[in-house]
Short mmCIF file of N, CA and C in Angstrom, two decimals:
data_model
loop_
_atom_site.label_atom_id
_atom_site.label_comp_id
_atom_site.label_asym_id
_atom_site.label_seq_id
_atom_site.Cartn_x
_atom_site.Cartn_y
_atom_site.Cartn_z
N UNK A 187 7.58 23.32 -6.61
CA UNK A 187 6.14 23.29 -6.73
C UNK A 187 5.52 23.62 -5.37
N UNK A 188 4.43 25.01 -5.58
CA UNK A 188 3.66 25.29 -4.17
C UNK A 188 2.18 24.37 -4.03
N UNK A 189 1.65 23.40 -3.05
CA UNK A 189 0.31 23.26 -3.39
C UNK A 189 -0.17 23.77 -2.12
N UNK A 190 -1.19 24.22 -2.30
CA UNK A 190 -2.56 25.06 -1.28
C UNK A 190 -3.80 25.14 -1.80
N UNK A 191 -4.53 25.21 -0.99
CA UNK A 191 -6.03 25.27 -0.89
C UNK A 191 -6.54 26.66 -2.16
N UNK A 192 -7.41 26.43 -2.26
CA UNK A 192 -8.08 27.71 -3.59
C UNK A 192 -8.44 28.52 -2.90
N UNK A 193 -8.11 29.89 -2.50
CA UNK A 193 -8.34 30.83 -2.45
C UNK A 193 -9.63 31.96 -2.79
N UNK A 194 -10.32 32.63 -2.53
CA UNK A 194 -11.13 33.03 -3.51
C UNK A 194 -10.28 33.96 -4.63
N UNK A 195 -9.20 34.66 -3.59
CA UNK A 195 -8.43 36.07 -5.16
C UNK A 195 -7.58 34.75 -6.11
N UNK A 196 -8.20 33.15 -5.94
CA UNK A 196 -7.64 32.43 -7.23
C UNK A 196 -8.62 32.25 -7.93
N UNK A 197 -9.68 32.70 -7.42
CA UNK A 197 -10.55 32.00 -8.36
C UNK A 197 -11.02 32.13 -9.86
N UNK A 198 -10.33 33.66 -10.24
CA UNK A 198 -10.14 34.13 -11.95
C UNK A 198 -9.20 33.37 -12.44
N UNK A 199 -8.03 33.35 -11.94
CA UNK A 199 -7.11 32.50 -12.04
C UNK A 199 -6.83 31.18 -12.96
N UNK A 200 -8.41 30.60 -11.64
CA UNK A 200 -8.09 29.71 -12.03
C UNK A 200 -9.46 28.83 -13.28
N UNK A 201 -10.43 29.89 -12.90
CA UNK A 201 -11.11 29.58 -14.11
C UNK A 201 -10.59 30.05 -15.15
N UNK A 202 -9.54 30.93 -15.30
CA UNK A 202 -9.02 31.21 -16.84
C UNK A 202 -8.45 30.02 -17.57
N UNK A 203 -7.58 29.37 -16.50
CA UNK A 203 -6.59 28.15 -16.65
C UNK A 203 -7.63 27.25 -16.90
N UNK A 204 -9.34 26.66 -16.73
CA UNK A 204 -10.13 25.55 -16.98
C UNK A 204 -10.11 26.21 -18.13
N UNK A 205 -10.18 27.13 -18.69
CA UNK A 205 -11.02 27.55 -19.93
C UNK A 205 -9.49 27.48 -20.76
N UNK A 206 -8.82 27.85 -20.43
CA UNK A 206 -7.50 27.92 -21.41
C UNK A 206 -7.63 26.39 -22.16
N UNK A 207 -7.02 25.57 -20.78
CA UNK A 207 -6.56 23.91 -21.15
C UNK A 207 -8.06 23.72 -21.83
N UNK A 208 -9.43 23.77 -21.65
CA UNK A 208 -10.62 23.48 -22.30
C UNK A 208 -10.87 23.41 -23.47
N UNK A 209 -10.62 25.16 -23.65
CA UNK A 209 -10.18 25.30 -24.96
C UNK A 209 -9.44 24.49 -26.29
N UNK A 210 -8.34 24.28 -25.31
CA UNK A 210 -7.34 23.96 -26.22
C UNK A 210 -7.40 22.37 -26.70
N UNK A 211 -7.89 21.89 -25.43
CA UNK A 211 -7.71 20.34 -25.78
C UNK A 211 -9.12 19.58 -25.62
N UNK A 212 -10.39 20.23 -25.29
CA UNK A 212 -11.47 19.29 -25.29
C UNK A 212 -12.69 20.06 -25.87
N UNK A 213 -12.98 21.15 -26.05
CA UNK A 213 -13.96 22.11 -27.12
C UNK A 213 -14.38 21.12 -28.07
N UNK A 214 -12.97 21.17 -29.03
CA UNK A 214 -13.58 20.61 -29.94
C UNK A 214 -14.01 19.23 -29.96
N UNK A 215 -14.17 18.49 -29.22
CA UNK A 215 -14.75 17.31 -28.88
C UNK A 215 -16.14 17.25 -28.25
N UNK A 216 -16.79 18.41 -27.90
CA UNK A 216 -17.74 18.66 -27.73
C UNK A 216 -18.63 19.40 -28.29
N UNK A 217 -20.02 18.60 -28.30
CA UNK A 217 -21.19 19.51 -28.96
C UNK A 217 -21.56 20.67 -28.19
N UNK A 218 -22.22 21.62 -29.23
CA UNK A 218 -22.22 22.99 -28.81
C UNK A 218 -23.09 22.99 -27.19
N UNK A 219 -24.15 22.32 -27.11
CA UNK A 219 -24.48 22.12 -25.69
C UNK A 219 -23.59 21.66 -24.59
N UNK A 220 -22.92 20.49 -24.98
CA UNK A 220 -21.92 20.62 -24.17
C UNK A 220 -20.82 21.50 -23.36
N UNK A 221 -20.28 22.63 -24.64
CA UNK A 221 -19.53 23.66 -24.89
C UNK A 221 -20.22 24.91 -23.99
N UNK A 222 -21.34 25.03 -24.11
CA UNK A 222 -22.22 25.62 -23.16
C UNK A 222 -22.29 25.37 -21.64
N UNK A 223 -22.52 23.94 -21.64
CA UNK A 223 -22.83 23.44 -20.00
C UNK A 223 -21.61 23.74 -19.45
N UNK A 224 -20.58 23.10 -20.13
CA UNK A 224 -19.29 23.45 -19.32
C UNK A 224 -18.78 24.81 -19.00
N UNK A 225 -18.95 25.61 -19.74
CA UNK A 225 -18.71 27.08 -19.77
C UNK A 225 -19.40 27.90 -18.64
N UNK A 226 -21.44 27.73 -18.53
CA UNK A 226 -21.41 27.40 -17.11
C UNK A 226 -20.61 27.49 -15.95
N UNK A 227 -20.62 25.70 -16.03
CA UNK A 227 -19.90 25.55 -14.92
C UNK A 227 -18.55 26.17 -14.36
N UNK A 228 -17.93 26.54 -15.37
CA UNK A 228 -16.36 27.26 -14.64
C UNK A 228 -16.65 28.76 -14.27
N UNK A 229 -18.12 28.78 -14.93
CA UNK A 229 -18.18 30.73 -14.69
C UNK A 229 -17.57 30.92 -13.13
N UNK A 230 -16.85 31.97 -12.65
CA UNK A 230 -16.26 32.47 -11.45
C UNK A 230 -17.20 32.07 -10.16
N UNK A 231 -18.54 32.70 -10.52
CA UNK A 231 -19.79 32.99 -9.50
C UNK A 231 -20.13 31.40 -9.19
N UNK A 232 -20.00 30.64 -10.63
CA UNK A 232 -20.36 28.93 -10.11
C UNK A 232 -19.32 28.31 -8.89
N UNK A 233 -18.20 28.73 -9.52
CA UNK A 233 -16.86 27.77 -8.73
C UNK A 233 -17.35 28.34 -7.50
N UNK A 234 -17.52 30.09 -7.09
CA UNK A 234 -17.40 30.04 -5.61
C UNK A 234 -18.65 29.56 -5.03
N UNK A 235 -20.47 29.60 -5.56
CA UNK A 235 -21.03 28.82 -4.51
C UNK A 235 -20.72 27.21 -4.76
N UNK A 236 -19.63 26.71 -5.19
CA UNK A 236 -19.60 25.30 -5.14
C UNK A 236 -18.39 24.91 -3.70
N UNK A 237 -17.76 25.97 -4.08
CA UNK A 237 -16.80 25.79 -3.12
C UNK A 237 -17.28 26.18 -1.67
N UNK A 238 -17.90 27.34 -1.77
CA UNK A 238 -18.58 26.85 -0.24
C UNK A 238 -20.07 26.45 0.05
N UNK A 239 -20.29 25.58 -0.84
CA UNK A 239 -21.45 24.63 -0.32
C UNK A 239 -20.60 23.45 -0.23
N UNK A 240 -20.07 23.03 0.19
CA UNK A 240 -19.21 21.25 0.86
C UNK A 240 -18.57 20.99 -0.21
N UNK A 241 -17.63 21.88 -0.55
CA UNK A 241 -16.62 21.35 -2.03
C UNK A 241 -15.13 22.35 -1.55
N UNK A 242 -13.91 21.91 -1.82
CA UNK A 242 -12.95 22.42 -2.25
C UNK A 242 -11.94 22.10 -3.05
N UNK A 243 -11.02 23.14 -3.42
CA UNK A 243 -10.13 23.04 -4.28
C UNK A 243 -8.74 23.17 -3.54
N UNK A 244 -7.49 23.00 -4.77
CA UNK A 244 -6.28 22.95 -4.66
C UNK A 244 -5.71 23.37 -5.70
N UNK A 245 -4.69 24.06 -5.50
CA UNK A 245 -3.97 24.46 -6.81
C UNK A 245 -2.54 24.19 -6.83
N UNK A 246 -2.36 23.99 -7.84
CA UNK A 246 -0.21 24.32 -7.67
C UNK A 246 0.41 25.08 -8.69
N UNK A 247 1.55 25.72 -7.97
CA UNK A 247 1.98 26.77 -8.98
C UNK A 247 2.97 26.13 -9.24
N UNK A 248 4.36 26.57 -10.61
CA UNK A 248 5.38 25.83 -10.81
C UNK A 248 5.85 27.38 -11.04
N UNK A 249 6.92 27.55 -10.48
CA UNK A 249 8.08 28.64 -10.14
C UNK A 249 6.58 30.08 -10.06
N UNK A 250 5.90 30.10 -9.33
CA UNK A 250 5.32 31.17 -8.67
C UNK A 250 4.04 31.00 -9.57
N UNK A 251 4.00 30.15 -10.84
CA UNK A 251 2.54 30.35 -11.50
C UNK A 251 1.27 29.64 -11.56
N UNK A 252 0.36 29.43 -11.70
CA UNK A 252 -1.01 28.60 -11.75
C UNK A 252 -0.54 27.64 -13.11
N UNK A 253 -0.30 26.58 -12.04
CA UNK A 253 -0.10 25.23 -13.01
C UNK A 253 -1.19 24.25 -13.17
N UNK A 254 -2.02 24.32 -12.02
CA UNK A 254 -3.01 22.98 -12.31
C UNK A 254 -3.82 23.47 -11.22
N UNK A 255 -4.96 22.22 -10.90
CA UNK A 255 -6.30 22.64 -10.31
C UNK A 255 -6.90 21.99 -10.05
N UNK A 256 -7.52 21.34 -8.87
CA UNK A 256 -8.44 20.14 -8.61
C UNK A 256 -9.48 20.52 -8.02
N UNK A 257 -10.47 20.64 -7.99
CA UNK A 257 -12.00 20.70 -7.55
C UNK A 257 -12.80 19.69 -6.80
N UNK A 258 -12.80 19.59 -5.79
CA UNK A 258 -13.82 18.03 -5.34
C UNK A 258 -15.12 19.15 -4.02
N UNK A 259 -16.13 18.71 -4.46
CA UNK A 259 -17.38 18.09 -4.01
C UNK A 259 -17.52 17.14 -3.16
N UNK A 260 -18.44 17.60 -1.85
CA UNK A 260 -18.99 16.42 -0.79
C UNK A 260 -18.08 15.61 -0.90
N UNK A 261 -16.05 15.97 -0.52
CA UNK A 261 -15.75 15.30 -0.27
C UNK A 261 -15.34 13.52 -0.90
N UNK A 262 -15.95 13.37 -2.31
CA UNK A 262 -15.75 12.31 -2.66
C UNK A 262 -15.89 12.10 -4.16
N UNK A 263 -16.41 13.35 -4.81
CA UNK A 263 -15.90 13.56 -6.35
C UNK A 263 -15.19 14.45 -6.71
N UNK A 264 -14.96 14.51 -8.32
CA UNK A 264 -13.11 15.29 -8.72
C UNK A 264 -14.46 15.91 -9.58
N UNK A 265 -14.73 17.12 -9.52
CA UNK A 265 -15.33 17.43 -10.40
C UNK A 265 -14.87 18.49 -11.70
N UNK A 266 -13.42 18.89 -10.82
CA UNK A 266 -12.26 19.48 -12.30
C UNK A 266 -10.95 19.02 -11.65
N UNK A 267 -10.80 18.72 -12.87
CA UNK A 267 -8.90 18.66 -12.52
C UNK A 267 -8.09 18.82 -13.84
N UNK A 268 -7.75 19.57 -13.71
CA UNK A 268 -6.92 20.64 -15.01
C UNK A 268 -5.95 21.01 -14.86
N UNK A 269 -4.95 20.81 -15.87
CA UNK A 269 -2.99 20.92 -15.99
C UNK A 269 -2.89 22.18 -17.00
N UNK A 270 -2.27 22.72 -17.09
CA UNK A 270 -1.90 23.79 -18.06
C UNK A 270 -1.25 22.73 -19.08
N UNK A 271 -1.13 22.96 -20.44
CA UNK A 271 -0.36 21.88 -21.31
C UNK A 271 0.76 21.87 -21.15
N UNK A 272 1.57 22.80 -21.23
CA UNK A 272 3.17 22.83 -20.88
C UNK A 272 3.63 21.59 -19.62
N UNK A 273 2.30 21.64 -18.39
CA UNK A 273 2.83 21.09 -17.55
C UNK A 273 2.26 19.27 -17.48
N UNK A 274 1.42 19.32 -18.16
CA UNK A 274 0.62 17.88 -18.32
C UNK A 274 1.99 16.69 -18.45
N UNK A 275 1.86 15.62 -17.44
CA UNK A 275 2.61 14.60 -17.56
C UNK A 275 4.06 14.70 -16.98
N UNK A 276 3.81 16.21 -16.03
CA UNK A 276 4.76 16.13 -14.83
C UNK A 276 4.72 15.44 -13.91
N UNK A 277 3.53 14.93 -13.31
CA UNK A 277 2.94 14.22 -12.32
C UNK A 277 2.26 15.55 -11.54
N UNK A 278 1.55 16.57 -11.92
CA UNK A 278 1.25 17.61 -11.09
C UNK A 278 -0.14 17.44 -10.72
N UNK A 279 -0.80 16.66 -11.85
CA UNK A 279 -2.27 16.21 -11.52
C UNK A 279 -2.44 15.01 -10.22
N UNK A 280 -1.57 14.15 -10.58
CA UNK A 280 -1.31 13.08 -9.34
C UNK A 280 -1.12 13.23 -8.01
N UNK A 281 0.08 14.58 -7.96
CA UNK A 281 0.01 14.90 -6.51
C UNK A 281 -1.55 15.42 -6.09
N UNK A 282 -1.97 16.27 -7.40
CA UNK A 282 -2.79 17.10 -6.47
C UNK A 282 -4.11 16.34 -5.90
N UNK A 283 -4.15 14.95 -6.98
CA UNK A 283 -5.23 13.67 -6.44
C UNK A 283 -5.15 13.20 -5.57
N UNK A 284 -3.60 12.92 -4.89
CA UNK A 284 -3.08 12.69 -3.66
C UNK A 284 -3.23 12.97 -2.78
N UNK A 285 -3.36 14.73 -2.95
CA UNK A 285 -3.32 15.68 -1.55
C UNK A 285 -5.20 15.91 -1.38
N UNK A 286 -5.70 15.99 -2.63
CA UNK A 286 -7.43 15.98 -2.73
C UNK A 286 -7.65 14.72 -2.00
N UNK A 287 -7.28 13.45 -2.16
CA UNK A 287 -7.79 12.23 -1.70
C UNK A 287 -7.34 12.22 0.20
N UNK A 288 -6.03 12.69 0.65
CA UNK A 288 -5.92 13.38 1.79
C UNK A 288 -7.23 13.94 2.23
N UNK A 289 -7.53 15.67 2.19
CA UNK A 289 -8.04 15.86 2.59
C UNK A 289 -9.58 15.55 2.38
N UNK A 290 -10.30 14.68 1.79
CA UNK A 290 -11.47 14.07 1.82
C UNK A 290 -11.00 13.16 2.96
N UNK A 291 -10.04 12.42 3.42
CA UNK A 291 -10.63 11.35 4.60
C UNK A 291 -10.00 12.26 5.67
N UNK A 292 -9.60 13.27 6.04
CA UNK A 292 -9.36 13.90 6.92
C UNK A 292 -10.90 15.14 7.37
N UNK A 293 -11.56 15.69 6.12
CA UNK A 293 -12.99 15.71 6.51
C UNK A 293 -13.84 14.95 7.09
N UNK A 294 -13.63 13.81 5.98
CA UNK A 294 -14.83 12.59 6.45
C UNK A 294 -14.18 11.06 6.77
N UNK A 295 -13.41 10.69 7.72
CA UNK A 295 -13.08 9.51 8.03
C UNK A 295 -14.01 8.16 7.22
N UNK A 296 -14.93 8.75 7.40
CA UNK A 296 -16.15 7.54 6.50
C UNK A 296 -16.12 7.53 5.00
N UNK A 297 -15.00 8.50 4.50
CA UNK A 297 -15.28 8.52 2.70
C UNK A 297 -14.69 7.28 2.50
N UNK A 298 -15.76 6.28 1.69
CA UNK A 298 -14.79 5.15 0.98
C UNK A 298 -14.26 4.64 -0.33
N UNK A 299 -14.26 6.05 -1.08
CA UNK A 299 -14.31 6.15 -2.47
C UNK A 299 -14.57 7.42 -2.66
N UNK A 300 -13.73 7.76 -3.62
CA UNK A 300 -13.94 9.12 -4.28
C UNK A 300 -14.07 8.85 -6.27
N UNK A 301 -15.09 9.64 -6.98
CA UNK A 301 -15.16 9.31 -8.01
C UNK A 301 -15.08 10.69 -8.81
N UNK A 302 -15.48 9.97 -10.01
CA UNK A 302 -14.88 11.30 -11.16
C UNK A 302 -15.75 10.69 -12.16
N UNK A 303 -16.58 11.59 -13.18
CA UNK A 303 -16.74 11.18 -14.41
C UNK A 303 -15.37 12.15 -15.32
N UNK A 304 -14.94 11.21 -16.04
CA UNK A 304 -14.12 11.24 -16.63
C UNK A 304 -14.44 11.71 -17.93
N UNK A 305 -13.56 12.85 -18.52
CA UNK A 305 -13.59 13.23 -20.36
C UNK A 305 -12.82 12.36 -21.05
N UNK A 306 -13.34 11.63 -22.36
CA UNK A 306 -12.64 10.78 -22.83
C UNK A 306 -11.05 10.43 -22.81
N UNK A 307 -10.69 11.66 -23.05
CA UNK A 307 -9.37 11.87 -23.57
C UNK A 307 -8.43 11.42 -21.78
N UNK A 308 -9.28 11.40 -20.56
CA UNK A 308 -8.62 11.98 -19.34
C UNK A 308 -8.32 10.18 -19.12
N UNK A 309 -9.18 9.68 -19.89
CA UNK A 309 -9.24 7.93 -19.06
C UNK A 309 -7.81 7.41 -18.36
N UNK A 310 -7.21 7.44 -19.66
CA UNK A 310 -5.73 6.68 -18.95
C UNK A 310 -5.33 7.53 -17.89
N UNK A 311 -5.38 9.03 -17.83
CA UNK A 311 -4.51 9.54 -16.99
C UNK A 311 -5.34 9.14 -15.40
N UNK A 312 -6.39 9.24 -15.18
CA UNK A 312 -6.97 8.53 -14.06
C UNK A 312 -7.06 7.08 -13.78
N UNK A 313 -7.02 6.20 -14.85
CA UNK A 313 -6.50 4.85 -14.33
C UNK A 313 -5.26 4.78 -13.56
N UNK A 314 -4.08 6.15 -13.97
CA UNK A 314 -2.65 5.98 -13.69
C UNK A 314 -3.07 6.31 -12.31
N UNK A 315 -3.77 7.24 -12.19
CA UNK A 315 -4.10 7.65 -10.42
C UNK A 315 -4.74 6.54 -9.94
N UNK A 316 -5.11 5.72 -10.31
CA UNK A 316 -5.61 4.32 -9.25
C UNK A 316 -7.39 4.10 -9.59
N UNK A 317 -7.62 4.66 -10.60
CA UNK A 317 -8.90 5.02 -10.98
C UNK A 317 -9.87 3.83 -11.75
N UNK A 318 -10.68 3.01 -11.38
CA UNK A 318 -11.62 2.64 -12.58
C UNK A 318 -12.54 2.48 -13.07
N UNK A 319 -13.27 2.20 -14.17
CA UNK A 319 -14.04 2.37 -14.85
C UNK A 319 -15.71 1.84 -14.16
N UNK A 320 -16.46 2.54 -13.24
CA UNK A 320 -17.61 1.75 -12.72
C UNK A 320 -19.09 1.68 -13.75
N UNK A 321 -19.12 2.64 -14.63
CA UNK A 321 -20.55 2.26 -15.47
C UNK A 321 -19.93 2.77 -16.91
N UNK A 322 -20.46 1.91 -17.90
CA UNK A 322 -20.39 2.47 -19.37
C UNK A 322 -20.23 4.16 -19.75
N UNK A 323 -19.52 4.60 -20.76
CA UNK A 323 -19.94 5.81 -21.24
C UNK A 323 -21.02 6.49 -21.45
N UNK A 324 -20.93 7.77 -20.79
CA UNK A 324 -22.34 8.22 -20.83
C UNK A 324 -22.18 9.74 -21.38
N UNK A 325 -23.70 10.38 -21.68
CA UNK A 325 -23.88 11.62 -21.94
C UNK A 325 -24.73 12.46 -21.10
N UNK A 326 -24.69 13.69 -20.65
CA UNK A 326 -25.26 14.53 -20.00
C UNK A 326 -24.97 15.96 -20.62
N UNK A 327 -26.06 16.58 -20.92
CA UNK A 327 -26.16 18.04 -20.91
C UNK A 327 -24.93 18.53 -22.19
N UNK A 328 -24.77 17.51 -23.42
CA UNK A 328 -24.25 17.61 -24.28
C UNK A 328 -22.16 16.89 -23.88
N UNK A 329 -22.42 16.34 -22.74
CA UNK A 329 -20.98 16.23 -22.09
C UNK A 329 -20.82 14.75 -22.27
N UNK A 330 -19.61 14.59 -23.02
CA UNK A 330 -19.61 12.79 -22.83
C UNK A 330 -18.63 12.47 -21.45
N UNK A 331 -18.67 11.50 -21.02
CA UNK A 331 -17.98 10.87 -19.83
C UNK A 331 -18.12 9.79 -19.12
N UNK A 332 -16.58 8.86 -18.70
CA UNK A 332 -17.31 7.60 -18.45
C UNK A 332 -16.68 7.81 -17.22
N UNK A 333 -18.14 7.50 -16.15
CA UNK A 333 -17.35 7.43 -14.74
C UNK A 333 -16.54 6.22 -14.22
N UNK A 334 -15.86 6.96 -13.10
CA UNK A 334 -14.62 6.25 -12.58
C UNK A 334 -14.52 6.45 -11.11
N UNK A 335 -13.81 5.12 -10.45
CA UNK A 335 -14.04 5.31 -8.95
C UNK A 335 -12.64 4.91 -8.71
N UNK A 336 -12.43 5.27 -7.21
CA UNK A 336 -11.24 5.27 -6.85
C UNK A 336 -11.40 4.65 -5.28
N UNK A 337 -11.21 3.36 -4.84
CA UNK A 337 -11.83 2.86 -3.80
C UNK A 337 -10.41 3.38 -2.53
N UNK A 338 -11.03 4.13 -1.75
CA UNK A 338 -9.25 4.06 -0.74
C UNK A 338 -9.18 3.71 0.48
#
């Protein structure tokens, strides 16, 4: 397994891979506004001014390919983190929370928590990362999600 920083020539890449796993495993759990907002958000042109307005990413490949994907913001939220299915429950999301939670206190010595609103389905797998539950389930912009903090 390679992990490194996101690239911009990843950035088709790797919005194909949000939209693939999206597709496949959380669409249909969402209302058509939802399905919208998110679609949005992975457009190519979004990821790159997010990434360089105070956000970066990480990726890892497994034998040379785009396996997964983490996204964080100002340093202290996960605002994607996406496995290809084949690879879900390797531990590939964990490292890359690992190496994301790294470089947030190596930016900002002062981060004291990094958070995530969470997609239903993601809960357990971010409790397993050290993750928990700080306000009730909520909705935004057709998106359900219950946020989660990670104190470090």
């Amino acid at each position: 397994m390679e992990i490194r920083q996101i690239q911009i020539q990843d950035i088709p890449a790797v919005c194909a891979l949000v939209k693939e796993v999206f597709d496949q495993v959380l669409a249909s759990t969402y209302t058509e506004e939802g399905r919208q907002t998110f679609s949005a958000f992975i457009e190519e042109e979004a990821m790159r001014r997010r990434l360089s307005d105070n956000g970066f990413g990480l990726v890892a490949f497994v034998d040379g390919n785009l396996a997964s994907q983490i996204e964080v913001r100002n340093n202290s939220h996960i605002c994607l983190l996406f496995t290809k299915c084949e690879h879900q429950g390797k531990g590939l999301a964990k490292v890359l929370v690992e190496q994301a939670v790294l470089l947030c206190k190596t930016h900002d010595s002062s981060v004291a928590a990094i958070s995530v609103n969470a997609a239903l389905s993601a809960i357990h797998a971010y409790q397993h990362f050290g993750f928990k539950q700080c306000a009730p389930e909520q909705e935004r912009d057709g998106i359900r999600f219950v946020p989660m903090i990670r104190l470090l």
